[in-house]
């Protein structure tokens, strides 16, 4: 019985060690209205679209959590944006649209 317990502990540890460390992208909406952050992986394929509503409740950040690897470095940022076609930031007064990979990288670094 003790060997089974040890085996279960080892298997659980292997599962946790093999996973990517969670990465965080934090958004703070500094406008007085709702803003939106949209990522499009395909212009006509809405199922691969991520839309985040950024509310303005006392400047509390909205956080996107994902497995980006060990750090948010150049390699992992480029992996993250490799299959993204467009990033949009939309507010009542302004809209930023990034379609160029270099612009996406510079915004997210």
JSON list of C-alpha atoms in Angstrom, two decimals:
[
{"chain": "A", "resi": 1, "resn": "UNK", "atom": "CA", "xyz": [0.00, 0.00, 0.00]},
{"chain": "A", "resi": 2, "resn": "UNK", "atom": "CA", "xyz": [2.84, 2.37, 0.84]},
{"chain": "A", "resi": 3, "resn": "UNK", "atom": "CA", "xyz": [4.39, 1.79, -2.62]},
{"chain": "A", "resi": 4, "resn": "UNK", "atom": "CA", "xyz": [1.12, 2.74, -4.33]},
{"chain": "A", "resi": 5, "resn": "UNK", "atom": "CA", "xyz": [0.95, 5.99, -2.32]},
{"chain": "A", "resi": 6, "resn": "UNK", "atom": "CA", "xyz": [4.54, 6.80, -3.27]},
{"chain": "A", "resi": 7, "resn": "UNK", "atom": "CA", "xyz": [3.82, 6.02, -6.92]},
{"chain": "A", "resi": 8, "resn": "UNK", "atom": "CA", "xyz": [0.77, 8.31, -6.90]},
{"chain": "A", "resi": 9, "resn": "UNK", "atom": "CA", "xyz": [2.84, 11.14, -5.37]},
{"chain": "A", "resi": 10, "resn": "UNK", "atom": "CA", "xyz": [5.56, 10.70, -8.00]},
{"chain": "A", "resi": 11, "resn": "UNK", "atom": "CA", "xyz": [3.00, 10.70, -10.83]},
{"chain": "A", "resi": 12, "resn": "UNK", "atom": "CA", "xyz": [1.34, 13.86, -9.51]},
{"chain": "A", "resi": 13, "resn": "UNK", "atom": "CA", "xyz": [4.73, 15.58, -9.26]},
{"chain": "A", "resi": 14, "resn": "UNK", "atom": "CA", "xyz": [5.62, 14.58, -12.83]},
{"chain": "A", "resi": 15, "resn": "UNK", "atom": "CA", "xyz": [2.34, 16.03, -14.10]},
{"chain": "A", "resi": 16, "resn": "UNK", "atom": "CA", "xyz": [2.90, 19.36, -12.32]},
{"chain": "A", "resi": 17, "resn": "UNK", "atom": "CA", "xyz": [6.56, 19.64, -13.32]},
{"chain": "A", "resi": 18, "resn": "UNK", "atom": "CA", "xyz": [5.80, 18.90, -16.97]},
{"chain": "A", "resi": 19, "resn": "UNK", "atom": "CA", "xyz": [3.27, 21.74, -17.29]},
{"chain": "A", "resi": 20, "resn": "UNK", "atom": "CA", "xyz": [4.15, 25.23, -18.43]},
{"chain": "A", "resi": 21, "resn": "UNK", "atom": "CA", "xyz": [4.43, 27.83, -15.74]},
{"chain": "A", "resi": 22, "resn": "UNK", "atom": "CA", "xyz": [1.38, 30.07, -15.91]},
{"chain": "A", "resi": 23, "resn": "UNK", "atom": "CA", "xyz": [1.96, 33.40, -17.58]},
{"chain": "A", "resi": 24, "resn": "UNK", "atom": "CA", "xyz": [-0.06, 36.53, -16.94]},
{"chain": "A", "resi": 25, "resn": "UNK", "atom": "CA", "xyz": [-0.94, 39.38, -19.26]},
{"chain": "A", "resi": 26, "resn": "UNK", "atom": "CA", "xyz": [-2.37, 42.21, -17.19]},
{"chain": "A", "resi": 27, "resn": "UNK", "atom": "CA", "xyz": [-4.61, 44.91, -18.68]},
{"chain": "A", "resi": 28, "resn": "UNK", "atom": "CA", "xyz": [-5.53, 48.12, -16.86]},
{"chain": "A", "resi": 29, "resn": "UNK", "atom": "CA", "xyz": [-8.28, 50.21, -18.42]},
{"chain": "A", "resi": 30, "resn": "UNK", "atom": "CA", "xyz": [-7.44, 53.84, -17.66]},
{"chain": "A", "resi": 31, "resn": "UNK", "atom": "CA", "xyz": [-10.37, 55.29, -19.60]},
{"chain": "A", "resi": 32, "resn": "UNK", "atom": "CA", "xyz": [-13.70, 56.18, -18.05]},
{"chain": "A", "resi": 33, "resn": "UNK", "atom": "CA", "xyz": [-15.55, 53.65, -20.23]},
{"chain": "A", "resi": 34, "resn": "UNK", "atom": "CA", "xyz": [-15.44, 49.99, -21.16]},
{"chain": "A", "resi": 35, "resn": "UNK", "atom": "CA", "xyz": [-12.63, 48.98, -23.53]},
{"chain": "A", "resi": 36, "resn": "UNK", "atom": "CA", "xyz": [-12.00, 45.74, -25.42]},
{"chain": "A", "resi": 37, "resn": "UNK", "atom": "CA", "xyz": [-8.93, 43.62, -26.18]},
{"chain": "A", "resi": 38, "resn": "UNK", "atom": "CA", "xyz": [-9.46, 41.23, -29.10]},
{"chain": "A", "resi": 39, "resn": "UNK", "atom": "CA", "xyz": [-7.13, 38.60, -30.57]},
{"chain": "A", "resi": 40, "resn": "UNK", "atom": "CA", "xyz": [-7.99, 37.07, -33.95]},
{"chain": "A", "resi": 41, "resn": "UNK", "atom": "CA", "xyz": [-6.36, 33.83, -35.05]},
{"chain": "A", "resi": 42, "resn": "UNK", "atom": "CA", "xyz": [-8.38, 33.82, -38.28]},
{"chain": "A", "resi": 43, "resn": "UNK", "atom": "CA", "xyz": [-10.20, 36.75, -39.88]},
{"chain": "A", "resi": 44, "resn": "UNK", "atom": "CA", "xyz": [-13.27, 34.68, -40.76]},
{"chain": "A", "resi": 45, "resn": "UNK", "atom": "CA", "xyz": [-13.03, 32.08, -38.00]},
{"chain": "A", "resi": 46, "resn": "UNK", "atom": "CA", "xyz": [-14.69, 33.48, -34.89]},
{"chain": "A", "resi": 47, "resn": "UNK", "atom": "CA", "xyz": [-14.19, 30.32, -32.83]},
{"chain": "A", "resi": 48, "resn": "UNK", "atom": "CA", "xyz": [-10.47, 31.15, -32.63]},
{"chain": "A", "resi": 49, "resn": "UNK", "atom": "CA", "xyz": [-11.15, 34.70, -31.47]},
{"chain": "A", "resi": 50, "resn": "UNK", "atom": "CA", "xyz": [-10.43, 35.86, -27.92]},
{"chain": "A", "resi": 51, "resn": "UNK", "atom": "CA", "xyz": [-12.41, 38.89, -26.76]},
{"chain": "A", "resi": 52, "resn": "UNK", "atom": "CA", "xyz": [-11.76, 40.44, -23.35]},
{"chain": "A", "resi": 53, "resn": "UNK", "atom": "CA", "xyz": [-13.96, 43.21, -21.97]},
{"chain": "A", "resi": 54, "resn": "UNK", "atom": "CA", "xyz": [-11.87, 45.60, -19.90]},
{"chain": "A", "resi": 55, "resn": "UNK", "atom": "CA", "xyz": [-14.13, 47.30, -17.40]},
{"chain": "A", "resi": 56, "resn": "UNK", "atom": "CA", "xyz": [-13.11, 50.34, -15.42]},
{"chain": "A", "resi": 57, "resn": "UNK", "atom": "CA", "xyz": [-13.90, 49.46, -11.82]},
{"chain": "A", "resi": 58, "resn": "UNK", "atom": "CA", "xyz": [-11.42, 51.48, -9.76]},
{"chain": "A", "resi": 59, "resn": "UNK", "atom": "CA", "xyz": [-8.64, 50.64, -12.24]},
{"chain": "A", "resi": 60, "resn": "UNK", "atom": "CA", "xyz": [-8.70, 46.95, -11.23]},
{"chain": "A", "resi": 61, "resn": "UNK", "atom": "CA", "xyz": [-6.67, 45.01, -13.82]},
{"chain": "A", "resi": 62, "resn": "UNK", "atom": "CA", "xyz": [-8.10, 42.33, -16.07]},
{"chain": "A", "resi": 63, "resn": "UNK", "atom": "CA", "xyz": [-5.75, 39.35, -16.24]},
{"chain": "A", "resi": 64, "resn": "UNK", "atom": "CA", "xyz": [-5.31, 36.81, -19.04]},
{"chain": "A", "resi": 65, "resn": "UNK", "atom": "CA", "xyz": [-3.68, 33.60, -17.77]},
{"chain": "A", "resi": 66, "resn": "UNK", "atom": "CA", "xyz": [-2.02, 31.03, -20.03]},
{"chain": "A", "resi": 67, "resn": "UNK", "atom": "CA", "xyz": [0.89, 28.63, -20.26]},
{"chain": "A", "resi": 68, "resn": "UNK", "atom": "CA", "xyz": [3.65, 30.66, -21.91]},
{"chain": "A", "resi": 69, "resn": "UNK", "atom": "CA", "xyz": [6.66, 28.68, -20.76]},
{"chain": "A", "resi": 70, "resn": "UNK", "atom": "CA", "xyz": [9.16, 29.71, -18.14]},
{"chain": "A", "resi": 71, "resn": "UNK", "atom": "CA", "xyz": [9.24, 33.43, -18.89]},
{"chain": "A", "resi": 72, "resn": "UNK", "atom": "CA", "xyz": [7.68, 36.11, -21.06]},
{"chain": "A", "resi": 73, "resn": "UNK", "atom": "CA", "xyz": [10.79, 36.52, -23.21]},
{"chain": "A", "resi": 74, "resn": "UNK", "atom": "CA", "xyz": [11.31, 37.11, -26.92]},
{"chain": "A", "resi": 75, "resn": "UNK", "atom": "CA", "xyz": [10.98, 33.42, -27.82]},
{"chain": "A", "resi": 76, "resn": "UNK", "atom": "CA", "xyz": [7.73, 32.91, -25.89]},
{"chain": "A", "resi": 77, "resn": "UNK", "atom": "CA", "xyz": [6.19, 36.17, -27.12]},
{"chain": "A", "resi": 78, "resn": "UNK", "atom": "CA", "xyz": [6.97, 35.16, -30.71]},
{"chain": "A", "resi": 79, "resn": "UNK", "atom": "CA", "xyz": [5.41, 31.72, -30.09]},
{"chain": "A", "resi": 80, "resn": "UNK", "atom": "CA", "xyz": [2.31, 33.40, -28.67]},
{"chain": "A", "resi": 81, "resn": "UNK", "atom": "CA", "xyz": [1.85, 35.72, -31.67]},
{"chain": "A", "resi": 82, "resn": "UNK", "atom": "CA", "xyz": [2.94, 33.24, -34.36]},
{"chain": "A", "resi": 83, "resn": "UNK", "atom": "CA", "xyz": [-0.60, 32.22, -35.31]},
{"chain": "A", "resi": 84, "resn": "UNK", "atom": "CA", "xyz": [-2.35, 35.52, -34.49]},
{"chain": "A", "resi": 85, "resn": "UNK", "atom": "CA", "xyz": [-3.56, 37.57, -37.45]},
{"chain": "A", "resi": 86, "resn": "UNK", "atom": "CA", "xyz": [-4.73, 40.67, -35.64]},
{"chain": "A", "resi": 87, "resn": "UNK", "atom": "CA", "xyz": [-4.81, 42.28, -32.18]},
{"chain": "A", "resi": 88, "resn": "UNK", "atom": "CA", "xyz": [-7.29, 45.08, -31.47]},
{"chain": "A", "resi": 89, "resn": "UNK", "atom": "CA", "xyz": [-7.61, 47.46, -28.55]},
{"chain": "A", "resi": 90, "resn": "UNK", "atom": "CA", "xyz": [-10.89, 49.33, -28.76]},
{"chain": "A", "resi": 91, "resn": "UNK", "atom": "CA", "xyz": [-12.10, 52.15, -26.52]},
{"chain": "A", "resi": 92, "resn": "UNK", "atom": "CA", "xyz": [-14.75, 54.81, -26.95]},
{"chain": "A", "resi": 93, "resn": "UNK", "atom": "CA", "xyz": [-12.16, 57.36, -28.14]},
{"chain": "A", "resi": 94, "resn": "UNK", "atom": "CA", "xyz": [-9.50, 55.30, -29.88]},
{"chain": "A", "resi": 95, "resn": "UNK", "atom": "CA", "xyz": [-8.80, 52.01, -31.66]},
{"chain": "A", "resi": 96, "resn": "UNK", "atom": "CA", "xyz": [-5.40, 50.36, -32.06]},
{"chain": "A", "resi": 97, "resn": "UNK", "atom": "CA", "xyz": [-5.07, 47.53, -34.58]},
{"chain": "A", "resi": 98, "resn": "UNK", "atom": "CA", "xyz": [-1.89, 45.45, -34.88]},
{"chain": "A", "resi": 99, "resn": "UNK", "atom": "CA", "xyz": [-1.50, 43.16, -37.90]},
{"chain": "A", "resi": 100, "resn": "UNK", "atom": "CA", "xyz": [2.30, 43.26, -38.19]},
{"chain": "A", "resi": 101, "resn": "UNK", "atom": "CA", "xyz": [4.17, 40.70, -36.04]},
{"chain": "A", "resi": 102, "resn": "UNK", "atom": "CA", "xyz": [6.84, 43.25, -35.06]},
{"chain": "A", "resi": 103, "resn": "UNK", "atom": "CA", "xyz": [4.16, 45.68, -33.86]},
{"chain": "A", "resi": 104, "resn": "UNK", "atom": "CA", "xyz": [2.45, 42.90, -31.88]},
{"chain": "A", "resi": 105, "resn": "UNK", "atom": "CA", "xyz": [5.77, 41.91, -30.32]},
{"chain": "A", "resi": 106, "resn": "UNK", "atom": "CA", "xyz": [6.63, 45.50, -29.36]},
{"chain": "A", "resi": 107, "resn": "UNK", "atom": "CA", "xyz": [3.21, 45.99, -27.79]},
{"chain": "A", "resi": 108, "resn": "UNK", "atom": "CA", "xyz": [3.31, 42.76, -25.76]},
{"chain": "A", "resi": 109, "resn": "UNK", "atom": "CA", "xyz": [6.93, 42.84, -24.59]}
]
